[in-house]
Coordinates of C-alpha atoms in Angstrom, one line a residue:
Chain A
M1 CA 17.8 57.2 1.4
V2 CA 16.5 53.7 0.6
P3 CA 17.7 51.4 3.3
R4 CA 19.9 48.6 2.0
P5 CA 18.1 45.3 2.3
L6 CA 20.0 42.7 4.2
A7 CA 19.2 39.0 4.3
V8 CA 18.2 38.3 7.9
D9 CA 20.8 35.6 8.7
E10 CA 23.8 37.5 7.4
A11 CA 22.8 40.6 9.3
E12 CA 22.9 38.9 12.7
P13 CA 24.9 35.7 12.4
P14 CA 23.3 33.1 14.7
H15 CA 25.1 32.0 17.8
P16 CA 23.0 29.2 19.2
S17 CA 24.0 28.0 22.6
K18 CA 25.3 24.5 23.3
R19 CA 22.2 24.0 25.4
S20 CA 19.8 24.6 22.5
L21 CA 21.9 22.5 20.1
R22 CA 22.0 19.6 22.6
G23 CA 18.3 20.0 23.2
L24 CA 17.7 19.7 19.4
D25 CA 19.9 16.6 19.2
W26 CA 17.9 14.8 21.9
F27 CA 14.6 16.1 20.6
I28 CA 15.2 14.5 17.2
F29 CA 16.3 11.3 18.9
F30 CA 13.1 11.0 20.9
V31 CA 10.9 12.0 18.0
A32 CA 12.5 9.2 16.0
D33 CA 11.7 6.8 18.8
I34 CA 8.1 7.9 19.0
Q35 CA 7.6 7.6 15.2
T36 CA 9.1 4.1 15.1
G37 CA 6.3 2.9 17.3
F38 CA 3.8 3.5 14.5
G39 CA 4.4 2.4 10.9
P40 CA 3.9 -1.2 9.8
F41 CA 3.6 -2.2 13.4
I42 CA 0.0 -0.9 13.5
A43 CA -1.1 -3.8 11.3
V44 CA 0.5 -6.3 13.7
Y45 CA -1.2 -4.7 16.7
L46 CA -4.7 -4.4 15.1
T47 CA -4.4 -8.0 13.9
S48 CA -3.8 -9.1 17.5
Q49 CA -6.9 -7.1 18.4
K50 CA -9.0 -9.3 16.1
W51 CA -9.5 -6.7 13.4
T52 CA -10.4 -7.8 9.9
Q53 CA -8.0 -7.1 7.1
V54 CA -10.5 -4.8 5.4
D55 CA -10.7 -2.6 8.5
I56 CA -7.0 -2.6 9.0
G57 CA -6.5 -1.6 5.3
L58 CA -9.0 1.2 5.7
V59 CA -7.1 2.6 8.7
L60 CA -3.7 2.4 7.0
S61 CA -5.1 3.9 3.8
T62 CA -6.7 6.8 5.6
G63 CA -3.5 7.5 7.5
G64 CA -1.5 7.4 4.2
L65 CA -3.9 9.6 2.4
I66 CA -3.9 12.3 5.1
A67 CA -0.1 12.1 5.4
L68 CA 0.0 12.8 1.7
L69 CA -2.6 15.5 1.5
G70 CA -1.4 17.2 4.7
Q71 CA 2.2 17.8 3.5
M72 CA 1.7 21.2 1.9
P73 CA -0.8 22.6 4.4
G74 CA 1.5 21.4 7.2
G75 CA 4.4 23.2 5.6
A76 CA 2.4 26.3 5.1
L77 CA 1.3 26.2 8.7
V78 CA 4.9 26.0 9.9
D79 CA 5.8 28.9 7.7
A80 CA 3.0 31.0 9.2
A81 CA 4.0 30.1 12.8
R82 CA 5.9 32.5 14.9
S83 CA 7.0 29.9 17.4
E84 CA 8.2 26.7 15.9
R85 CA 8.7 25.2 19.4
L86 CA 5.0 25.7 20.2
V87 CA 3.9 24.0 17.0
A88 CA 6.3 21.1 17.6
G89 CA 5.0 20.7 21.1
L90 CA 1.4 20.7 20.0
A91 CA 2.1 18.2 17.2
L92 CA 3.9 15.9 19.7
S93 CA 1.0 16.0 22.1
A94 CA -1.4 15.0 19.3
I95 CA 0.8 12.1 18.4
A96 CA 1.0 10.9 22.0
T97 CA -2.8 11.2 22.2
A98 CA -3.1 9.1 19.1
A99 CA -0.8 6.5 20.7
L100 CA -3.0 6.3 23.8
A101 CA -6.1 6.0 21.7
Y102 CA -4.6 3.0 19.9
A103 CA -3.6 1.4 23.2
F104 CA -6.8 1.9 25.2
V105 CA -9.7 2.3 22.7
P106 CA -9.1 0.0 19.7
V107 CA -12.5 0.5 18.1
F108 CA -12.8 1.5 14.5
P109 CA -14.0 5.1 14.7
V110 CA -11.4 6.0 17.4
V111 CA -8.5 4.2 15.7
L112 CA -9.5 5.9 12.4
A113 CA -9.4 9.3 14.0
A114 CA -6.2 8.5 15.8
A115 CA -4.5 7.5 12.5
A116 CA -5.7 10.7 10.9
L117 CA -4.5 12.7 13.8
H118 CA -1.1 11.1 13.8
A119 CA -0.7 11.6 10.1
A120 CA -1.7 15.3 10.3
A121 CA 0.6 15.9 13.2
S122 CA 3.5 14.2 11.5
C123 CA 3.0 16.4 8.4
V124 CA 3.6 19.4 10.7
L125 CA 6.3 17.9 12.9
G126 CA 8.7 16.9 10.1
P127 CA 9.1 20.4 8.5
C128 CA 9.1 21.9 12.0
I129 CA 12.2 20.1 13.0
V130 CA 14.1 21.2 10.0
A131 CA 12.7 24.7 10.4
M132 CA 14.0 24.8 14.0
S133 CA 17.4 23.7 12.8
L134 CA 17.5 26.4 10.2
G135 CA 16.2 28.9 12.8
L136 CA 19.0 28.0 15.1
V137 CA 22.0 27.8 12.8
G138 CA 21.1 29.7 9.7
H139 CA 22.1 28.8 6.1
A140 CA 25.8 28.8 6.8
G141 CA 25.6 26.0 9.4
I142 CA 22.6 24.1 8.1
S143 CA 24.6 21.5 6.2
E144 CA 26.4 20.3 9.2
R145 CA 23.4 20.5 11.3
L146 CA 21.3 18.4 9.0
G147 CA 24.0 15.7 9.0
R148 CA 23.9 15.7 12.8
N149 CA 20.1 15.6 12.7
A150 CA 20.2 12.5 10.5
R151 CA 22.6 10.8 12.9
F152 CA 20.4 11.3 15.9
A153 CA 17.3 10.3 14.0
A154 CA 19.0 7.1 12.8
I155 CA 20.2 6.2 16.4
G156 CA 16.6 6.8 17.6
N157 CA 15.1 4.7 14.9
G158 CA 17.5 1.8 15.3
M159 CA 17.2 1.7 19.1
A160 CA 13.5 2.1 19.1
A161 CA 13.0 -0.7 16.5
A162 CA 15.0 -3.1 18.7
A163 CA 13.3 -1.9 21.9
M164 CA 9.8 -1.9 20.5
G165 CA 10.3 -5.3 19.0
A166 CA 11.4 -6.7 22.3
V167 CA 8.5 -5.0 24.2
G168 CA 6.0 -6.3 21.7
Y169 CA 7.4 -9.8 22.0
L170 CA 7.9 -10.0 25.7
W171 CA 4.6 -8.3 26.7
E172 CA 2.0 -7.6 24.1
P173 CA 1.7 -5.5 21.0
R174 CA -0.4 -2.9 22.9
A175 CA 2.5 -2.2 25.3
V176 CA 4.4 -0.6 22.4
F177 CA 1.9 2.3 22.2
L178 CA 2.1 2.9 26.0
V179 CA 5.9 3.2 25.7
T180 CA 5.4 5.6 22.8
A181 CA 3.0 7.7 24.8
I182 CA 5.4 7.8 27.8
L183 CA 8.2 8.9 25.5
L184 CA 6.4 12.2 25.2
V185 CA 7.8 13.3 28.5
P186 CA 11.6 13.2 27.6
T187 CA 10.7 14.7 24.2
L188 CA 9.1 17.7 25.7
L189 CA 11.9 18.0 28.1
A190 CA 14.4 18.1 25.3
L191 CA 12.2 20.6 23.4
S192 CA 12.2 22.9 26.5
R193 CA 16.0 23.0 26.4
I194 CA 15.9 24.9 23.1
R195 CA 15.9 28.6 23.9
P196 CA 13.0 30.2 22.1
A197 CA 14.9 33.4 21.5
E198 CA 17.5 31.6 19.4
V199 CA 15.0 30.1 17.0
D200 CA 14.5 33.1 14.8
P201 CA 11.1 32.6 12.9
D202 CA 12.2 34.5 9.8
R203 CA 15.3 32.4 9.6
A204 CA 13.3 29.3 10.2
H205 CA 11.2 30.0 7.2
G206 CA 14.1 30.5 4.9
G207 CA 14.8 34.1 5.7
T208 CA 13.2 37.0 3.9
V209 CA 14.8 40.2 2.8
V210 CA 13.9 42.8 5.5
L211 CA 13.8 46.5 5.1
K212 CA 14.5 47.4 8.7
T213 CA 10.9 47.1 9.5
D214 CA 8.8 44.3 10.7
H215 CA 8.9 41.0 8.9
A216 CA 8.5 41.4 5.1
P217 CA 5.8 39.3 3.4
A218 CA 7.1 36.1 2.1
D219 CA 7.3 35.3 -1.6
D220 CA 4.1 34.6 -3.5
V221 CA 3.2 30.9 -3.4
R222 CA 3.0 30.8 -7.2
T223 CA 6.6 31.9 -7.4
V224 CA 7.6 29.1 -5.2
I225 CA 5.8 26.5 -7.2
R226 CA 7.5 27.6 -10.4
K227 CA 11.0 27.4 -9.1
R228 CA 12.5 24.9 -11.5
P229 CA 15.2 23.3 -9.3
L230 CA 12.5 22.6 -6.7
L231 CA 10.3 20.9 -9.2
I232 CA 13.2 18.8 -10.5
L233 CA 14.1 17.8 -7.0
A234 CA 10.5 16.9 -6.2
G235 CA 10.3 14.8 -9.4
C236 CA 13.5 13.0 -8.7
A237 CA 12.4 12.4 -5.1
L238 CA 9.1 10.9 -6.5
L239 CA 11.0 8.5 -8.8
F240 CA 13.3 7.6 -6.0
H241 CA 10.6 6.6 -3.6
L242 CA 8.7 4.9 -6.3
A243 CA 11.7 2.6 -6.6
N244 CA 12.7 2.5 -3.0
G245 CA 9.5 2.4 -1.1
S246 CA 8.7 -1.3 -1.4
M247 CA 12.2 -2.7 -1.8
L248 CA 12.7 -3.6 1.8
P249 CA 9.1 -5.1 2.3
L250 CA 9.4 -7.1 -0.9
M251 CA 12.8 -8.4 0.2
G252 CA 11.4 -9.2 3.6
S253 CA 8.7 -11.2 2.0
V254 CA 11.3 -13.1 -0.1
V255 CA 13.5 -13.7 3.0
T256 CA 10.4 -15.1 4.9
M257 CA 9.9 -17.4 1.9
R258 CA 13.4 -18.6 1.6
S259 CA 14.6 -19.2 5.2
S260 CA 12.5 -20.0 8.1
Q261 CA 15.0 -20.4 10.9
W262 CA 16.6 -17.0 10.8
A263 CA 14.1 -15.1 8.8
T264 CA 13.0 -12.8 11.6
V265 CA 16.6 -12.0 12.6
T266 CA 17.6 -11.4 9.0
I267 CA 14.8 -8.9 8.5
A268 CA 15.6 -7.2 11.8
A269 CA 19.3 -6.9 10.7
C270 CA 18.2 -5.5 7.3
I271 CA 16.3 -2.8 9.2
V272 CA 19.0 -2.0 11.7
V273 CA 22.2 -2.0 9.4
P274 CA 21.1 1.0 7.3
Q275 CA 20.4 2.9 10.5
I276 CA 23.9 2.2 11.7
V277 CA 25.4 3.4 8.4
V278 CA 23.3 6.6 8.5
A279 CA 24.3 7.2 12.1
L280 CA 28.0 6.9 11.2
M281 CA 28.1 8.7 7.8
S282 CA 25.6 11.5 8.1
P283 CA 27.7 14.1 9.9
W284 CA 30.5 13.5 7.5
V285 CA 28.1 13.9 4.6
G286 CA 26.8 17.2 6.1
H287 CA 30.3 18.5 6.6
Y288 CA 31.6 17.7 3.1
A289 CA 28.4 18.8 1.3
Q290 CA 29.4 22.3 2.3
I291 CA 32.8 21.9 0.7
W292 CA 32.3 19.7 -2.3
G293 CA 28.8 20.7 -3.1
R294 CA 25.5 18.9 -2.9
L295 CA 25.4 17.1 -6.3
P296 CA 28.2 14.5 -5.7
F297 CA 26.3 13.1 -2.7
L298 CA 22.9 13.2 -4.5
R299 CA 24.3 11.3 -7.5
I300 CA 26.0 8.7 -5.3
A301 CA 22.8 8.2 -3.4
F302 CA 20.7 7.6 -6.5
G303 CA 23.4 5.4 -8.0
A304 CA 23.6 3.2 -4.9
L305 CA 19.8 2.7 -5.2
V306 CA 20.2 1.2 -8.7
F307 CA 22.9 -1.1 -7.5
R308 CA 20.9 -2.2 -4.5
A309 CA 17.9 -3.1 -6.7
L310 CA 20.0 -5.1 -9.1
L311 CA 21.7 -6.9 -6.2
F312 CA 18.4 -7.8 -4.6
A313 CA 17.4 -9.4 -7.8
V314 CA 20.3 -11.8 -7.9
V315 CA 21.5 -12.3 -4.3
T316 CA 20.1 -15.2 -2.3
D317 CA 22.3 -15.6 0.7
P318 CA 20.9 -14.0 3.8
Y319 CA 24.3 -12.7 5.0
L320 CA 24.9 -11.0 1.7
L321 CA 21.5 -9.4 1.8
V322 CA 22.3 -7.7 5.0
A323 CA 25.5 -6.5 3.4
V324 CA 23.5 -5.1 0.5
Q325 CA 21.5 -3.1 3.0
I326 CA 24.7 -1.1 3.6
L327 CA 23.9 0.4 0.2
D328 CA 20.5 1.3 1.7
G329 CA 22.4 3.1 4.5
I330 CA 24.5 5.0 2.0
T331 CA 21.5 6.1 0.1
A332 CA 19.6 7.1 3.2
A333 CA 22.5 9.1 4.5
G334 CA 23.0 10.9 1.3
L335 CA 19.4 11.7 0.6
G336 CA 18.4 12.3 4.2
V337 CA 20.8 15.2 4.4
M338 CA 20.7 16.4 0.8
V339 CA 17.0 16.8 0.3
P340 CA 16.3 19.2 3.1
L341 CA 19.6 20.9 2.5
M342 CA 18.9 21.5 -1.2
I343 CA 15.4 22.7 -0.4
A344 CA 16.9 25.2 2.1
D345 CA 19.4 26.3 -0.6
I346 CA 16.6 26.8 -3.2
M347 CA 14.2 28.5 -0.8
R348 CA 16.8 30.9 0.6
G349 CA 15.3 34.4 1.0
T350 CA 11.8 33.4 0.1
G351 CA 10.2 32.8 3.5
R352 CA 8.4 29.7 2.1
F353 CA 11.0 27.1 3.1
N354 CA 8.5 24.9 4.9
L355 CA 5.9 25.0 2.1
A356 CA 8.6 23.8 -0.2
Q357 CA 9.4 20.9 2.2
G358 CA 5.7 20.1 2.0
I359 CA 5.8 20.1 -1.8
V360 CA 8.7 17.7 -1.9
G361 CA 7.1 15.7 0.9
T362 CA 4.0 15.3 -1.3
A363 CA 6.0 14.1 -4.2
V364 CA 7.7 11.6 -1.9
G365 CA 4.4 10.5 -0.6
I366 CA 3.0 9.9 -4.1
G367 CA 6.0 7.8 -5.1
A368 CA 5.9 5.8 -1.9
S369 CA 2.1 5.1 -2.3
I370 CA 2.4 3.8 -5.8
S371 CA 5.5 1.7 -5.1
P372 CA 3.8 -1.2 -3.3
T373 CA 1.2 -1.5 -6.1
L374 CA 3.9 -1.5 -8.7
A375 CA 6.2 -3.9 -7.0
G376 CA 3.3 -6.1 -5.9
S377 CA 1.8 -6.5 -9.4
L378 CA 5.3 -7.1 -10.9
S379 CA 6.0 -9.7 -8.3
D380 CA 2.6 -11.4 -8.7
H381 CA 2.8 -11.8 -12.4
F382 CA 6.5 -12.3 -13.0
G383 CA 8.2 -13.2 -9.7
S384 CA 10.3 -11.2 -7.3
S385 CA 13.5 -11.1 -9.5
V386 CA 11.7 -9.3 -12.3
A387 CA 10.1 -7.0 -9.7
F388 CA 13.5 -6.0 -8.5
F389 CA 14.7 -5.4 -12.1
G390 CA 11.7 -3.3 -12.7
L391 CA 12.5 -1.2 -9.5
A392 CA 16.1 -1.0 -10.7
A393 CA 14.8 0.4 -14.0
V394 CA 12.8 3.1 -12.2
A395 CA 15.8 3.9 -10.1
A396 CA 18.0 4.2 -13.2
V397 CA 15.5 6.7 -14.7
A398 CA 15.7 8.7 -11.4
F399 CA 19.5 8.6 -11.6
T400 CA 19.5 9.8 -15.1
A401 CA 17.2 12.6 -14.2
V402 CA 19.4 13.7 -11.3
W403 CA 22.5 13.6 -13.5
A404 CA 21.1 15.5 -16.4
L405 CA 18.7 17.9 -14.9
M406 CA 19.5 18.8 -11.3
P407 CA 21.6 21.9 -10.8
E408 CA 24.0 22.5 -7.9
T409 CA 22.2 24.4 -5.3
R410 CA 25.0 25.4 -2.9
A411 CA 25.4 29.2 -2.9
S412 CA 28.5 30.0 -4.9
E413 CA 30.0 32.1 -2.1
T414 CA 28.8 31.0 1.2
P415 CA 29.4 34.0 3.5
A416 CA 31.4 33.4 6.6
P417 CA 29.2 34.2 9.6
E418 CA 31.3 37.3 10.5
T419 CA 31.0 39.0 7.1
R420 CA 28.2 41.3 6.2
V421 CA 26.8 40.7 2.7
E422 CA 24.8 43.0 0.7
V423 CA 21.9 41.4 -1.1
S424 CA 21.3 43.3 -4.3
Chain B
M1 CA -6.1 0.1 -2.7
Q2 CA -8.5 0.7 -5.5
G3 CA -9.8 -2.9 -5.2
R4 CA -10.4 -2.4 -1.5
L5 CA -12.3 0.9 -2.0
R6 CA -14.5 -0.8 -4.5
T7 CA -15.0 -3.7 -2.1
I8 CA -16.1 -1.3 0.6
L9 CA -18.5 0.5 -1.7
A10 CA -19.9 -2.8 -3.0
I11 CA -20.4 -4.0 0.6
T12 CA -22.1 -0.7 1.6
F13 CA -24.4 -1.0 -1.5
V14 CA -25.4 -4.5 -0.7
A15 CA -25.9 -3.6 2.9
L16 CA -28.3 -0.9 1.9
L17 CA -30.1 -3.3 -0.3
A18 CA -30.4 -5.8 2.5
I19 CA -32.0 -3.1 4.7
G20 CA -34.5 -2.4 2.0
G21 CA -35.1 -6.1 1.2
P22 CA -36.8 -7.6 4.3
S23 CA -39.4 -4.8 4.4
A24 CA -41.0 -6.4 1.3
Q25 CA -42.3 -9.1 3.5
E26 CA -40.1 -11.9 2.5
V27 CA -39.0 -14.2 5.3
P28 CA -35.2 -14.4 4.9
G29 CA -34.7 -18.0 5.8
G30 CA -32.0 -19.3 3.5
Q31 CA -32.3 -16.5 1.0
M32 CA -30.0 -14.0 2.7
P33 CA -28.2 -12.7 -0.5
V34 CA -30.6 -9.9 -1.6
R35 CA -31.5 -9.9 -5.2
A36 CA -31.4 -6.6 -7.0
D37 CA -34.9 -6.9 -8.4
Q38 CA -36.3 -7.1 -5.0
S39 CA -35.4 -3.6 -4.1
A40 CA -36.4 -2.3 -7.5
V41 CA -40.0 -3.3 -6.7
P42 CA -41.7 -0.5 -4.6
V43 CA -42.4 -1.8 -1.1
A44 CA -46.0 -2.6 -0.3
P45 CA -47.5 -0.1 2.1
A46 CA -47.0 -1.0 5.8
V47 CA -50.8 -1.5 6.2
Q48 CA -50.3 -5.2 6.5
T49 CA -49.6 -6.3 10.1
P50 CA -46.3 -8.1 10.1
E51 CA -46.4 -11.6 11.5
A52 CA -44.6 -12.0 14.8
P53 CA -41.2 -13.5 14.0
A54 CA -40.5 -16.9 15.4
E55 CA -38.4 -17.0 18.6
P56 CA -34.8 -17.8 17.8
S57 CA -33.2 -20.6 19.8
V58 CA -30.5 -19.5 22.2
T59 CA -27.5 -21.5 23.3
V60 CA -24.9 -20.4 25.8
L61 CA -21.3 -21.4 25.4
G62 CA -18.9 -21.1 28.2
S63 CA -15.8 -19.0 27.5
W64 CA -13.6 -22.0 28.3
Q65 CA -15.6 -24.1 25.8
A66 CA -15.5 -21.9 22.7
Q67 CA -13.7 -18.7 21.6
G68 CA -13.2 -16.6 18.5
V69 CA -10.3 -17.4 16.3
L70 CA -9.4 -14.1 14.6
G71 CA -6.2 -12.6 15.8
R72 CA -5.2 -15.6 17.8
E73 CA -1.6 -16.9 17.7
V74 CA -0.8 -20.1 16.0
R75 CA 2.2 -22.3 17.0
S76 CA 3.7 -25.4 15.3
S77 CA 3.8 -28.7 17.2
A78 CA 7.5 -27.8 18.0
G79 CA 6.4 -24.5 19.5
E80 CA 7.6 -22.3 16.7
N81 CA 5.7 -19.0 16.1
M82 CA 3.6 -19.4 13.0
G83 CA 1.8 -16.1 13.1
R84 CA -1.9 -15.2 13.7
I85 CA -5.1 -16.2 12.1
V86 CA -6.5 -13.3 10.1
D87 CA -9.3 -14.9 8.1
V88 CA -11.3 -18.1 7.6
I89 CA -12.1 -19.6 4.2
V90 CA -15.7 -21.0 3.9
D91 CA -17.4 -22.6 0.9
R92 CA -21.0 -22.0 -0.1
G93 CA -22.2 -25.0 1.9
G94 CA -20.9 -23.5 5.1
H95 CA -18.0 -25.8 5.5
V96 CA -14.8 -24.3 6.7
H97 CA -11.9 -25.2 4.5
A98 CA -8.9 -23.2 5.6
A99 CA -7.6 -20.5 7.9
I100 CA -5.4 -17.7 6.6
I101 CA -2.4 -17.1 8.8
D102 CA -0.2 -14.0 8.7
F103 CA 3.2 -15.6 8.8
G104 CA 6.7 -14.4 9.3
G105 CA 8.3 -11.0 9.3
F106 CA 9.6 -8.5 11.8
L107 CA 7.5 -5.6 13.1
G108 CA 5.2 -6.1 10.1
V109 CA 7.9 -6.1 7.5
G110 CA 8.0 -9.2 5.3
S111 CA 4.9 -11.1 6.6
R112 CA 2.9 -13.2 4.1
K113 CA -0.7 -14.5 4.2
I114 CA -0.8 -18.3 3.8
A115 CA -3.9 -20.5 3.6
V116 CA -3.6 -23.7 5.8
D117 CA -6.1 -26.6 5.9
W118 CA -8.6 -26.2 8.8
R119 CA -8.1 -29.9 9.6
A120 CA -4.4 -29.2 10.2
L121 CA -5.3 -27.0 13.1
R122 CA -5.6 -28.3 16.6
F123 CA -7.5 -26.3 19.2
R124 CA -6.9 -28.5 22.2
P125 CA -4.9 -26.9 25.1
D126 CA -1.3 -27.9 25.2
S127 CA 0.3 -30.0 27.9
A128 CA 0.7 -26.9 30.1
K129 CA -3.1 -26.3 29.7
R130 CA -2.6 -23.1 27.8
D131 CA -5.3 -22.2 25.2
I132 CA -3.3 -22.2 22.0
I133 CA -3.9 -23.2 18.4
T134 CA -1.5 -25.7 17.1
L135 CA -0.7 -26.2 13.4
E136 CA 0.6 -29.6 12.2
L137 CA 3.1 -28.0 10.0
N138 CA 6.4 -26.4 10.8
R139 CA 8.0 -23.2 9.5
D140 CA 10.0 -24.9 6.8
Q141 CA 6.9 -26.4 5.3
V142 CA 4.9 -23.2 5.3
K143 CA 7.5 -20.7 4.4
A144 CA 7.5 -21.3 0.6
A145 CA 3.7 -21.5 0.1
P146 CA 2.2 -19.1 -2.4
E147 CA 0.6 -16.1 -0.8
Y148 CA -3.1 -15.9 -0.4
K149 CA -4.7 -13.2 -2.5
D150 CA -8.3 -12.2 -2.3
K151 CA -10.5 -13.1 -5.4
Q152 CA -7.9 -15.6 -6.6
P153 CA -7.8 -19.3 -6.3
V154 CA -6.8 -20.3 -2.8
V155 CA -3.9 -22.6 -2.4
V156 CA -4.4 -24.5 0.8
L157 CA -1.5 -26.1 2.6
G158 CA -2.4 -29.3 4.4
A159 CA -0.7 -31.8 6.6
S160 CA 0.3 -34.7 4.4
G161 CA -2.4 -36.8 2.9
G162 CA -5.6 -34.9 3.8
L163 CA -6.7 -32.5 1.1
Q164 CA -9.4 -32.9 -1.5
S165 CA -10.4 -30.3 -4.1
L166 CA -13.9 -28.9 -4.0
P167 CA -16.1 -30.6 -6.5
S168 CA -16.7 -28.2 -9.3
D169 CA -20.4 -27.2 -9.6

C-alpha cells in the first residue's frame, strides 16, 4: 500500500511555546538594532577617520555588490541547514566581528573585508529569521507572525536610529560600532530562548511532501526559478525598489538645501515616522492578510508609493514632508509583511523557500542599486521635482504590473491547525 | 559607480606606468606626470650605475603647529555644525582654492558636498583654545549651494567679496 503523502506542517500542527515566540520577538528587535548601526552611517564614520571619498566609495560598493550576489547562495545555504538557530548565531557573530573591525582597525584592507563579511552574513541572516518564523508557526500562522516580526523590527530600527545618532553625536562615530558589537550579547540570549526542537527544519524550508521516511529531497532548483508568480513578484519588487530606494536620500538632500535650522531634525523625523507607522500597523496587516487575501495590501502599498513620489515633487513645507512619510510607513508595512508572506505561499511544499527569498532579494538589490544612479542623473540634469516625477512614473509601472499580473497567493482553503489534510 | 571603477583602473594604470617610468633614468623633478611614450620605449639595461640621488631636505613640524585637514569638523563663526572636510581643490600651479565639505544630513542621509573658498576657512584655535576649523559662512548661506561633482566645474562659495575666477589658459 502506498503511504499517503502528508505535507509536514499539517501532519503535526506546530505548537510553539510562548518562550520561543517571545525569544523570536526580541531576537528580531536586537538584530534590527545591530543592522541600523551599519548602513549610510559607515560613510560618516570613515569620513571622520580621514578616508578619501574614493576609498569610502570602494568599501560601500564592495559591500553592496556582495550583498547582491550573496542573496541566492545565502538562501540556498539556509535551505540546506538543519539548524536555523546555529546559522543565525554564526551570522550574528560574523556581523559583530565586522563591527569590531570597523571600530578598532579602520585600515583599508580590514574595512573592506569587514564590509564583505557583514554583507555576506546579512544575506544569510535575513532569510534565516523568516525561516525560523516559518519553522515555529507553520503556514497557517505565518501571516500573523510576519506582521509581528515587522513590528519588532520597526521598533528596533527606530530606537536604534535615535540611540546611535545620539551616541555618535555625544561621543564619536566610532562608539556606534562598539555599541553594535555589544548588542551581540542580548541578541544571542534572545536566540537561546527559542527552543531548537520547535523550529522544524523541513517546515522552515517551506515544507516538503514526506513519505513517512526521512526528509524528501526538495524541488529541483530549475522548477523553482520557473514559478511564474515568483518571477512576477521579483519583477514587481525590483521596480518598487528602483523607485523607492533613493526617494528618502534625495528628499533628505532637498531638505538640507531648503532649510538649515531644522534640517537635521526634519530628516530624523522622516526616518522615524515610517518606523512608527510600521510598528503600529504591521500586526493588523498580518492578521487581515489571512482573511482578506494578500493582493489588497500589495496593491495599496504600491499605490501609496506613487502618491508619495508625486507629493515629494510638489510639497515644500518640512512639516508636510514628515506627514508624507506616513505613506512611506504604509508602504513599508504592506510590503514588509506581504513579500515574505507571498514567497512562503508560493514556495509551500517545495523545500526551497529560502532560495526563493534569495531570488526576490536579488531583484530587490538590483533595483535598489540602480535607483541612486537614476535619481541622481535625473536630479542633476532636470532638478529634483522632475526626478521625483520620474520615480513616480517607475512606481506607476510597478503598480500596473502588480494590478495586472500578480495572482493571489493565499491558499484557497487554509486548513485549521487541527484538521488533517490529504495532499494529492 | 561605473565612473569610480574607471577612475580606479585609470589610477592603477598610471601608477604602474609611474613605476616603470623612473627606471628609464629620467630625474623626475617637475615632470611627475608620466608620459605614455616613456614606458613604450624599452628600458636601457641596468648596466649604467645610477647617480646617487640628492639628499632631500627634512623639516619637522610640531603636531601643535600643523595637522591634516581631511575628516576634520568645520564650524561656523556662530558655532553651528558645518560638516567635515572631505577633499581639497588645488590648481595646476599648486595653489589651494577650495575645500569640499560634507554638509548637512542625519546619519548620512541627505548630506551634500559643497565647495567653499579656502580663504573663508580659519584655522586658529577658538577662544577656548580648541583646535577647530572655522568657516566664515553660516548654514543659511551654504545650504543652497550647488553640489560639488567630480569632473565638473567647481562652484566655490566664498565669504563676500573675495573670489576671483582662475585665468583661462
